[in-house]
């Protein structure tokens, strides 16, 4: 669901969009021509989870062999949720932009912060979901579990697997893509149309090739992009195609799995106004 490996059970359309956005025990490469999906390794819980979907790299003018590998692993987790989608009335009156700060444990000795401006006018449904995640502290103590250098940093699976499970089936309708996936912008991962849940990613560079693949940015980093650039990326792509975390296990086991097997990951201590 992040499609380009920001995907999850929304599977790779960045997982929920591009980068592997989903939590899936296994990933299946799906070609855009046949499935039209942007995704990373599919994200599915160890209970009942949809098969992982792959995000094919549609970017023109870029190295197809390199970007395709990265994009195909971006899955968006098909996470369950009890949170409702923004009502039509809420979408009708768009709120003003607002800011939140991410406090990030970059490594064992360094905590730094970056600030994000959320733009409901860009993507009202996605902005509302992000607000719900912030208000319920869903992101606190969670990690950037899929970080691809020169592409994106994916996050959005809760530290507590029981919390992740509550969001299963909470897919959002797509927002029209009004702005491009340029450096510093945040976007939900997906596994195709109308599959966004909780996984999202920050673009490290101009990834505008994602714009026509249901990846609608809803926010952007306004300060601390240097901190974002320092998010640990040493593990690379997630399992099974890379040495990084298996999104299915991240969903099912949460922080205990990550801390035992991937201790160098950068993690979010808190997200606050």
PDB file of C-alpha atoms in Angstrom:
ATOM      1  CA  UNK A   1       0.000   0.000   0.000  1.00  0.00           C
ATOM      2  CA  UNK A   2       2.253   3.041  -0.144  1.00  0.00           C
ATOM      3  CA  UNK A   3       2.593   2.088  -3.599  1.00  0.00           C
ATOM      4  CA  UNK A   4       6.208   2.707  -4.119  1.00  0.00           C
ATOM      5  CA  UNK A   5       7.000   0.834  -1.165  1.00  0.00           C
ATOM      6  CA  UNK A   6       5.270   3.025   1.035  1.00  0.00           C
ATOM      7  CA  UNK A   7       2.653   0.293   0.871  1.00  0.00           C
ATOM      8  CA  UNK A   8       1.100  -2.111   3.170  1.00  0.00           C
ATOM      9  CA  UNK A   9      -1.944  -4.155   3.100  1.00  0.00           C
ATOM     10  CA  UNK A  10      -2.871  -1.407   1.037  1.00  0.00           C
ATOM     11  CA  UNK A  11       0.082  -3.059  -0.025  1.00  0.00           C
ATOM     12  CA  UNK A  12       2.656  -1.463  -2.002  1.00  0.00           C
ATOM     13  CA  UNK A  13       1.096   1.283  -3.778  1.00  0.00           C
ATOM     14  CA  UNK A  14       3.575   2.908  -1.760  1.00  0.00           C
ATOM     15  CA  UNK A  15       2.780   0.454   0.631  1.00  0.00           C
ATOM     16  CA  UNK A  16      -0.140   2.234   0.969  1.00  0.00           C
ATOM     17  CA  UNK A  17       1.328   3.939  -1.852  1.00  0.00           C
ATOM     18  CA  UNK A  18       4.737   3.690  -3.237  1.00  0.00           C
ATOM     19  CA  UNK A  19       7.279   2.453  -0.856  1.00  0.00           C
ATOM     20  CA  UNK A  20       6.042  -0.731   0.580  1.00  0.00           C
ATOM     21  CA  UNK A  21       3.175   0.477   2.501  1.00  0.00           C
ATOM     22  CA  UNK A  22       1.664  -2.591   3.870  1.00  0.00           C
ATOM     23  CA  UNK A  23       2.526  -5.170   6.322  1.00  0.00           C
ATOM     24  CA  UNK A  24       2.706  -8.364   4.378  1.00  0.00           C
ATOM     25  CA  UNK A  25       4.633 -11.473   5.030  1.00  0.00           C
ATOM     26  CA  UNK A  26       5.404 -11.809   1.346  1.00  0.00           C
ATOM     27  CA  UNK A  27       5.546  -9.493  -1.625  1.00  0.00           C
ATOM     28  CA  UNK A  28       4.363 -10.115  -5.132  1.00  0.00           C
ATOM     29  CA  UNK A  29       5.556  -7.975  -7.956  1.00  0.00           C
ATOM     30  CA  UNK A  30       2.539  -6.682  -9.838  1.00  0.00           C
ATOM     31  CA  UNK A  31       2.995  -4.864 -13.042  1.00  0.00           C
ATOM     32  CA  UNK A  32       1.154  -1.619 -13.576  1.00  0.00           C
ATOM     33  CA  UNK A  33       0.062  -2.829 -17.003  1.00  0.00           C
ATOM     34  CA  UNK A  34      -1.817  -5.750 -15.541  1.00  0.00           C
ATOM     35  CA  UNK A  35      -2.772  -4.574 -12.133  1.00  0.00           C
ATOM     36  CA  UNK A  36      -2.192  -0.795 -12.213  1.00  0.00           C
ATOM     37  CA  UNK A  37      -0.849  -0.600  -8.761  1.00  0.00           C
ATOM     38  CA  UNK A  38       1.980   1.143  -7.114  1.00  0.00           C
ATOM     39  CA  UNK A  39       3.260  -0.876  -4.348  1.00  0.00           C
ATOM     40  CA  UNK A  40       6.031  -2.248  -2.348  1.00  0.00           C
ATOM     41  CA  UNK A  41       6.017  -5.539  -0.589  1.00  0.00           C
ATOM     42  CA  UNK A  42       2.525  -6.376   0.327  1.00  0.00           C
ATOM     43  CA  UNK A  43       1.550  -5.738   3.850  1.00  0.00           C
ATOM     44  CA  UNK A  44      -0.688  -8.271   5.513  1.00  0.00           C
ATOM     45  CA  UNK A  45      -1.147  -9.278   9.113  1.00  0.00           C
ATOM     46  CA  UNK A  46      -0.400 -12.795  10.095  1.00  0.00           C
ATOM     47  CA  UNK A  47      -4.115 -13.354  10.485  1.00  0.00           C
ATOM     48  CA  UNK A  48      -6.030 -12.456   7.336  1.00  0.00           C
ATOM     49  CA  UNK A  49      -4.231 -10.015   5.127  1.00  0.00           C
ATOM     50  CA  UNK A  50      -4.489  -9.375   1.435  1.00  0.00           C
ATOM     51  CA  UNK A  51      -1.611 -10.475  -0.686  1.00  0.00           C
ATOM     52  CA  UNK A  52       1.168  -7.970  -1.131  1.00  0.00           C
ATOM     53  CA  UNK A  53       1.102  -5.848  -4.191  1.00  0.00           C
ATOM     54  CA  UNK A  54       3.987  -4.293  -6.037  1.00  0.00           C
ATOM     55  CA  UNK A  55       4.385  -0.781  -7.290  1.00  0.00           C
ATOM     56  CA  UNK A  56       5.830  -0.541 -10.772  1.00  0.00           C
ATOM     57  CA  UNK A  57       8.002   2.436 -11.532  1.00  0.00           C
ATOM     58  CA  UNK A  58       6.310   4.631 -14.113  1.00  0.00           C
ATOM     59  CA  UNK A  59       8.728   7.497 -13.876  1.00  0.00           C
ATOM     60  CA  UNK A  60       9.844   8.578 -17.309  1.00  0.00           C
ATOM     61  CA  UNK A  61      13.384   9.645 -17.832  1.00  0.00           C
ATOM     62  CA  UNK A  62      14.719   7.858 -14.724  1.00  0.00           C
ATOM     63  CA  UNK A  63      16.725   4.704 -14.504  1.00  0.00           C
ATOM     64  CA  UNK A  64      13.959   2.113 -14.981  1.00  0.00           C
ATOM     65  CA  UNK A  65      15.971  -0.772 -13.604  1.00  0.00           C
ATOM     66  CA  UNK A  66      16.803   0.976 -10.333  1.00  0.00           C
ATOM     67  CA  UNK A  67      13.556   2.817  -9.675  1.00  0.00           C
ATOM     68  CA  UNK A  68      11.417  -0.157 -10.656  1.00  0.00           C
ATOM     69  CA  UNK A  69      13.042  -2.351  -8.039  1.00  0.00           C
ATOM     70  CA  UNK A  70      12.463   0.274  -5.379  1.00  0.00           C
ATOM     71  CA  UNK A  71       8.924   1.056  -6.405  1.00  0.00           C
ATOM     72  CA  UNK A  72       7.854  -2.547  -6.679  1.00  0.00           C
ATOM     73  CA  UNK A  73       8.609  -2.987  -3.019  1.00  0.00           C
ATOM     74  CA  UNK A  74       6.528  -0.128  -1.748  1.00  0.00           C
ATOM     75  CA  UNK A  75       3.470  -1.606  -0.121  1.00  0.00           C
ATOM     76  CA  UNK A  76       0.761  -0.120   1.952  1.00  0.00           C
ATOM     77  CA  UNK A  77      -0.518  -2.131   4.839  1.00  0.00           C
ATOM     78  CA  UNK A  78      -4.113  -3.179   4.768  1.00  0.00           C
ATOM     79  CA  UNK A  79      -4.648  -2.155   8.349  1.00  0.00           C
ATOM     80  CA  UNK A  80      -7.902  -2.300  10.172  1.00  0.00           C
ATOM     81  CA  UNK A  81      -9.485   0.744  11.644  1.00  0.00           C
ATOM     82  CA  UNK A  82     -12.378   1.998  13.608  1.00  0.00           C
ATOM     83  CA  UNK A  83     -11.734   5.517  12.455  1.00  0.00           C
ATOM     84  CA  UNK A  84     -14.317   6.827   9.989  1.00  0.00           C
ATOM     85  CA  UNK A  85     -13.476   8.566   6.743  1.00  0.00           C
ATOM     86  CA  UNK A  86     -13.978  12.290   6.603  1.00  0.00           C
ATOM     87  CA  UNK A  87     -17.631  13.021   5.971  1.00  0.00           C
ATOM     88  CA  UNK A  88     -18.719  14.801   2.836  1.00  0.00           C
ATOM     89  CA  UNK A  89     -19.548  17.832   4.923  1.00  0.00           C
ATOM     90  CA  UNK A  90     -16.055  17.866   6.387  1.00  0.00           C
ATOM     91  CA  UNK A  91     -14.593  17.647   2.917  1.00  0.00           C
ATOM     92  CA  UNK A  92     -16.812  20.492   1.814  1.00  0.00           C
ATOM     93  CA  UNK A  93     -15.327  23.007   4.228  1.00  0.00           C
ATOM     94  CA  UNK A  94     -11.571  22.632   4.047  1.00  0.00           C
ATOM     95  CA  UNK A  95      -9.631  23.562   7.177  1.00  0.00           C
ATOM     96  CA  UNK A  96      -6.709  25.969   7.178  1.00  0.00           C
ATOM     97  CA  UNK A  97      -3.135  24.601   7.079  1.00  0.00           C
ATOM     98  CA  UNK A  98      -1.723  23.509  10.435  1.00  0.00           C
ATOM     99  CA  UNK A  99       1.640  22.257  11.700  1.00  0.00           C
ATOM    100  CA  UNK A 100       2.980  19.377  13.757  1.00  0.00           C
ATOM    101  CA  UNK A 101       6.489  18.472  14.878  1.00  0.00           C
ATOM    102  CA  UNK A 102       8.043  15.005  14.714  1.00  0.00           C
ATOM    103  CA  UNK A 103      10.575  14.250  17.459  1.00  0.00           C
ATOM    104  CA  UNK A 104      12.795  11.517  16.049  1.00  0.00           C
ATOM    105  CA  UNK A 105      15.327   9.215  17.714  1.00  0.00           C
ATOM    106  CA  UNK A 106      17.783   9.140  14.838  1.00  0.00           C
ATOM    107  CA  UNK A 107      20.160   6.805  16.645  1.00  0.00           C
ATOM    108  CA  UNK A 108      20.839   5.710  20.207  1.00  0.00           C
ATOM    109  CA  UNK A 109      22.296   9.064  21.184  1.00  0.00           C
ATOM    110  CA  UNK A 110      20.593  11.607  18.925  1.00  0.00           C
ATOM    111  CA  UNK A 111      17.078  13.047  19.050  1.00  0.00           C
ATOM    112  CA  UNK A 112      16.180  15.731  16.503  1.00  0.00           C
ATOM    113  CA  UNK A 113      12.991  17.228  15.127  1.00  0.00           C
ATOM    114  CA  UNK A 114      11.371  18.271  11.886  1.00  0.00           C
ATOM    115  CA  UNK A 115       8.159  20.213  11.355  1.00  0.00           C
ATOM    116  CA  UNK A 116       5.438  19.466   8.847  1.00  0.00           C
ATOM    117  CA  UNK A 117       2.736  21.779   7.499  1.00  0.00           C
ATOM    118  CA  UNK A 118      -0.484  19.889   6.762  1.00  0.00           C
ATOM    119  CA  UNK A 119      -2.511  21.244   3.838  1.00  0.00           C
ATOM    120  CA  UNK A 120      -6.155  20.060   3.893  1.00  0.00           C
ATOM    121  CA  UNK A 121      -6.723  22.009   0.676  1.00  0.00           C
ATOM    122  CA  UNK A 122      -4.324  19.637  -1.083  1.00  0.00           C
ATOM    123  CA  UNK A 123      -5.937  16.405   0.083  1.00  0.00           C
ATOM    124  CA  UNK A 124      -8.757  16.848   2.635  1.00  0.00           C
ATOM    125  CA  UNK A 125      -9.420  13.155   3.214  1.00  0.00           C
ATOM    126  CA  UNK A 126      -5.748  12.306   3.696  1.00  0.00           C
ATOM    127  CA  UNK A 127      -5.204  15.346   5.938  1.00  0.00           C
ATOM    128  CA  UNK A 128      -8.151  14.298   8.103  1.00  0.00           C
ATOM    129  CA  UNK A 129      -6.795  10.756   8.489  1.00  0.00           C
ATOM    130  CA  UNK A 130      -3.380  12.125   9.453  1.00  0.00           C
ATOM    131  CA  UNK A 131      -5.057  14.326  12.085  1.00  0.00           C
ATOM    132  CA  UNK A 132      -6.800  11.265  13.517  1.00  0.00           C
ATOM    133  CA  UNK A 133      -3.487   9.408  13.725  1.00  0.00           C
ATOM    134  CA  UNK A 134      -1.803  12.353  15.457  1.00  0.00           C
ATOM    135  CA  UNK A 135      -4.699  12.935  17.869  1.00  0.00           C
ATOM    136  CA  UNK A 136      -4.748   9.266  18.926  1.00  0.00           C
ATOM    137  CA  UNK A 137      -0.904   9.117  19.216  1.00  0.00           C
ATOM    138  CA  UNK A 138      -0.869   6.274  16.709  1.00  0.00           C
ATOM    139  CA  UNK A 139       2.564   7.262  15.412  1.00  0.00           C
ATOM    140  CA  UNK A 140       4.276   7.681  18.782  1.00  0.00           C
ATOM    141  CA  UNK A 141       7.164   5.207  19.273  1.00  0.00           C
ATOM    142  CA  UNK A 142       6.753   3.794  15.760  1.00  0.00           C
ATOM    143  CA  UNK A 143       9.687   3.511  13.354  1.00  0.00           C
ATOM    144  CA  UNK A 144      10.654   4.414   9.829  1.00  0.00           C
ATOM    145  CA  UNK A 145      10.653   0.758   8.823  1.00  0.00           C
ATOM    146  CA  UNK A 146      11.322   1.142   5.115  1.00  0.00           C
ATOM    147  CA  UNK A 147      13.865   3.723   4.031  1.00  0.00           C
ATOM    148  CA  UNK A 148      15.192   3.768   0.476  1.00  0.00           C
ATOM    149  CA  UNK A 149      18.060   6.231  -0.154  1.00  0.00           C
ATOM    150  CA  UNK A 150      17.292   8.885  -2.749  1.00  0.00           C
ATOM    151  CA  UNK A 151      13.642   7.825  -2.790  1.00  0.00           C
ATOM    152  CA  UNK A 152      11.570   7.928   0.399  1.00  0.00           C
ATOM    153  CA  UNK A 153      11.197   7.059   4.108  1.00  0.00           C
ATOM    154  CA  UNK A 154       8.087   5.027   4.942  1.00  0.00           C
ATOM    155  CA  UNK A 155       6.293   4.793   8.287  1.00  0.00           C
ATOM    156  CA  UNK A 156       2.794   4.344   9.704  1.00  0.00           C
ATOM    157  CA  UNK A 157       2.681   0.949  11.458  1.00  0.00           C
ATOM    158  CA  UNK A 158       2.026   1.316  15.185  1.00  0.00           C
ATOM    159  CA  UNK A 159       4.500   0.198  17.847  1.00  0.00           C
ATOM    160  CA  UNK A 160       1.698  -1.833  19.436  1.00  0.00           C
ATOM    161  CA  UNK A 161       0.397  -4.490  17.010  1.00  0.00           C
ATOM    162  CA  UNK A 162      -3.039  -4.440  18.643  1.00  0.00           C
ATOM    163  CA  UNK A 163      -3.337  -0.779  17.653  1.00  0.00           C
ATOM    164  CA  UNK A 164      -2.328  -1.557  14.078  1.00  0.00           C
ATOM    165  CA  UNK A 165      -4.981  -4.284  13.968  1.00  0.00           C
ATOM    166  CA  UNK A 166      -7.736  -1.843  14.921  1.00  0.00           C
ATOM    167  CA  UNK A 167      -7.219   0.026  11.668  1.00  0.00           C
ATOM    168  CA  UNK A 168      -7.730  -2.947   9.395  1.00  0.00           C
ATOM    169  CA  UNK A 169     -10.374  -2.260   6.776  1.00  0.00           C
ATOM    170  CA  UNK A 170     -10.261   1.513   7.216  1.00  0.00           C
ATOM    171  CA  UNK A 171      -9.439   2.259   3.593  1.00  0.00           C
ATOM    172  CA  UNK A 172      -9.899   5.826   2.426  1.00  0.00           C
ATOM    173  CA  UNK A 173     -11.305   7.120  -0.824  1.00  0.00           C
ATOM    174  CA  UNK A 174      -8.645   8.761  -2.966  1.00  0.00           C
ATOM    175  CA  UNK A 175      -8.094  12.495  -2.974  1.00  0.00           C
ATOM    176  CA  UNK A 176      -7.419  14.061  -6.373  1.00  0.00           C
ATOM    177  CA  UNK A 177      -3.689  14.743  -6.744  1.00  0.00           C
ATOM    178  CA  UNK A 178      -3.429  18.536  -6.673  1.00  0.00           C
ATOM    179  CA  UNK A 179       0.295  18.979  -5.971  1.00  0.00           C
ATOM    180  CA  UNK A 180       3.324  16.943  -6.981  1.00  0.00           C
ATOM    181  CA  UNK A 181       5.380  14.435  -4.974  1.00  0.00           C
ATOM    182  CA  UNK A 182       8.397  16.679  -4.704  1.00  0.00           C
ATOM    183  CA  UNK A 183      11.159  16.579  -2.089  1.00  0.00           C
ATOM    184  CA  UNK A 184       9.889  16.921   1.481  1.00  0.00           C
ATOM    185  CA  UNK A 185       6.233  16.193   0.799  1.00  0.00           C
ATOM    186  CA  UNK A 186       4.263  13.551   2.705  1.00  0.00           C
ATOM    187  CA  UNK A 187       1.913  11.130   0.974  1.00  0.00           C
ATOM    188  CA  UNK A 188      -0.083   8.075   2.017  1.00  0.00           C
ATOM    189  CA  UNK A 189       1.019   4.739   0.624  1.00  0.00           C
ATOM    190  CA  UNK A 190      -1.531   2.661  -1.252  1.00  0.00           C
ATOM    191  CA  UNK A 191      -2.137  -0.573  -3.094  1.00  0.00           C
ATOM    192  CA  UNK A 192      -4.157   0.953  -5.852  1.00  0.00           C
ATOM    193  CA  UNK A 193      -7.291   3.133  -5.991  1.00  0.00           C
ATOM    194  CA  UNK A 194      -9.051   3.840  -2.677  1.00  0.00           C
ATOM    195  CA  UNK A 195      -6.714   1.729  -0.498  1.00  0.00           C
ATOM    196  CA  UNK A 196      -5.002   4.264   1.783  1.00  0.00           C
ATOM    197  CA  UNK A 197      -4.983   3.457   5.522  1.00  0.00           C
ATOM    198  CA  UNK A 198      -2.199   4.518   7.907  1.00  0.00           C
ATOM    199  CA  UNK A 199       1.097   4.032   6.082  1.00  0.00           C
ATOM    200  CA  UNK A 200       2.754   7.083   4.570  1.00  0.00           C
ATOM    201  CA  UNK A 201       6.123   8.301   3.412  1.00  0.00           C
ATOM    202  CA  UNK A 202       8.306  11.383   3.065  1.00  0.00           C
ATOM    203  CA  UNK A 203       9.821  12.001  -0.371  1.00  0.00           C
ATOM    204  CA  UNK A 204      13.604  12.397  -0.323  1.00  0.00           C
ATOM    205  CA  UNK A 205      13.597  13.761  -3.870  1.00  0.00           C
ATOM    206  CA  UNK A 206      11.296  14.741  -6.713  1.00  0.00           C
ATOM    207  CA  UNK A 207       9.141  11.643  -7.227  1.00  0.00           C
ATOM    208  CA  UNK A 208       6.605  13.270  -9.516  1.00  0.00           C
ATOM    209  CA  UNK A 209       6.270  10.018 -11.469  1.00  0.00           C
ATOM    210  CA  UNK A 210       3.968   8.954  -8.614  1.00  0.00           C
ATOM    211  CA  UNK A 211       1.501  11.755  -9.219  1.00  0.00           C
ATOM    212  CA  UNK A 212      -0.710   9.767 -11.579  1.00  0.00           C
ATOM    213  CA  UNK A 213      -0.722   6.676  -9.364  1.00  0.00           C
ATOM    214  CA  UNK A 214      -3.133   7.814  -6.637  1.00  0.00           C
ATOM    215  CA  UNK A 215      -0.408   9.342  -4.465  1.00  0.00           C
ATOM    216  CA  UNK A 216      -1.795  12.680  -3.353  1.00  0.00           C
ATOM    217  CA  UNK A 217       0.517  14.689  -1.061  1.00  0.00           C
ATOM    218  CA  UNK A 218      -1.217  16.145   2.002  1.00  0.00           C
ATOM    219  CA  UNK A 219       1.676  17.850   3.816  1.00  0.00           C
ATOM    220  CA  UNK A 220       5.252  19.052   3.455  1.00  0.00           C
ATOM    221  CA  UNK A 221       8.321  19.459   5.629  1.00  0.00           C
ATOM    222  CA  UNK A 222       8.788  23.157   6.382  1.00  0.00           C
ATOM    223  CA  UNK A 223      11.789  22.885   8.693  1.00  0.00           C
ATOM    224  CA  UNK A 224      14.290  20.176   9.575  1.00  0.00           C
ATOM    225  CA  UNK A 225      14.619  18.499   6.184  1.00  0.00           C
ATOM    226  CA  UNK A 226      18.220  17.871   7.141  1.00  0.00           C
ATOM    227  CA  UNK A 227      16.860  15.690   9.953  1.00  0.00           C
ATOM    228  CA  UNK A 228      14.702  13.753   7.489  1.00  0.00           C
ATOM    229  CA  UNK A 229      17.798  13.169   5.357  1.00  0.00           C
ATOM    230  CA  UNK A 230      19.504  11.581   8.392  1.00  0.00           C
ATOM    231  CA  UNK A 231      16.802   8.949   8.987  1.00  0.00           C
ATOM    232  CA  UNK A 232      18.615   5.606   9.060  1.00  0.00           C
ATOM    233  CA  UNK A 233      18.570   3.867   5.676  1.00  0.00           C
ATOM    234  CA  UNK A 234      21.201   1.175   6.179  1.00  0.00           C
ATOM    235  CA  UNK A 235      18.798  -1.761   6.024  1.00  0.00           C
ATOM    236  CA  UNK A 236      17.409  -0.699   2.647  1.00  0.00           C
ATOM    237  CA  UNK A 237      14.451  -2.453   1.076  1.00  0.00           C
ATOM    238  CA  UNK A 238      12.275  -4.671   3.212  1.00  0.00           C
ATOM    239  CA  UNK A 239      12.132  -8.452   3.150  1.00  0.00           C
ATOM    240  CA  UNK A 240      12.023 -10.582   1.155  1.00  0.00           C
ATOM    241  CA  UNK A 241      13.613  -8.497  -1.603  1.00  0.00           C
ATOM    242  CA  UNK A 242      15.951  -6.649   0.752  1.00  0.00           C
ATOM    243  CA  UNK A 243      17.531  -6.791   4.190  1.00  0.00           C
ATOM    244  CA  UNK A 244      14.985  -4.554   5.898  1.00  0.00           C
ATOM    245  CA  UNK A 245      12.036  -5.456   8.122  1.00  0.00           C
ATOM    246  CA  UNK A 246       9.264  -7.767   6.977  1.00  0.00           C
ATOM    247  CA  UNK A 247       6.153  -5.606   7.033  1.00  0.00           C
ATOM    248  CA  UNK A 248       3.923  -8.527   7.948  1.00  0.00           C
ATOM    249  CA  UNK A 249       5.941  -9.069  11.089  1.00  0.00           C
ATOM    250  CA  UNK A 250       6.012  -5.361  11.875  1.00  0.00           C
ATOM    251  CA  UNK A 251       2.213  -5.429  11.830  1.00  0.00           C
ATOM    252  CA  UNK A 252       1.884  -8.636  13.799  1.00  0.00           C
ATOM    253  CA  UNK A 253       4.679  -8.111  16.347  1.00  0.00           C
ATOM    254  CA  UNK A 254       5.237  -4.371  16.431  1.00  0.00           C
ATOM    255  CA  UNK A 255       8.166  -2.696  18.111  1.00  0.00           C
ATOM    256  CA  UNK A 256       9.448  -5.852  19.796  1.00  0.00           C
ATOM    257  CA  UNK A 257      10.270  -7.343  16.388  1.00  0.00           C
ATOM    258  CA  UNK A 258      12.008  -4.174  15.200  1.00  0.00           C
ATOM    259  CA  UNK A 259      14.048  -3.499  18.335  1.00  0.00           C
ATOM    260  CA  UNK A 260      15.348  -7.078  18.451  1.00  0.00           C
ATOM    261  CA  UNK A 261      16.207  -7.397  14.786  1.00  0.00           C
ATOM    262  CA  UNK A 262      16.715  -3.859  13.474  1.00  0.00           C
ATOM    263  CA  UNK A 263      18.064  -1.826  16.386  1.00  0.00           C
ATOM    264  CA  UNK A 264      19.534   0.920  14.195  1.00  0.00           C
ATOM    265  CA  UNK A 265      16.182   2.079  12.786  1.00  0.00           C
ATOM    266  CA  UNK A 266      15.230   5.706  13.391  1.00  0.00           C
ATOM    267  CA  UNK A 267      11.967   5.936  15.318  1.00  0.00           C
ATOM    268  CA  UNK A 268       9.353   8.586  16.093  1.00  0.00           C
ATOM    269  CA  UNK A 269       9.252   9.482  19.756  1.00  0.00           C
ATOM    270  CA  UNK A 270       6.201  11.702  19.380  1.00  0.00           C
ATOM    271  CA  UNK A 271       4.216  13.860  16.963  1.00  0.00           C
ATOM    272  CA  UNK A 272       2.778  17.022  18.486  1.00  0.00           C
ATOM    273  CA  UNK A 273       1.504  20.490  17.686  1.00  0.00           C
TER     274      UNK A 273
END
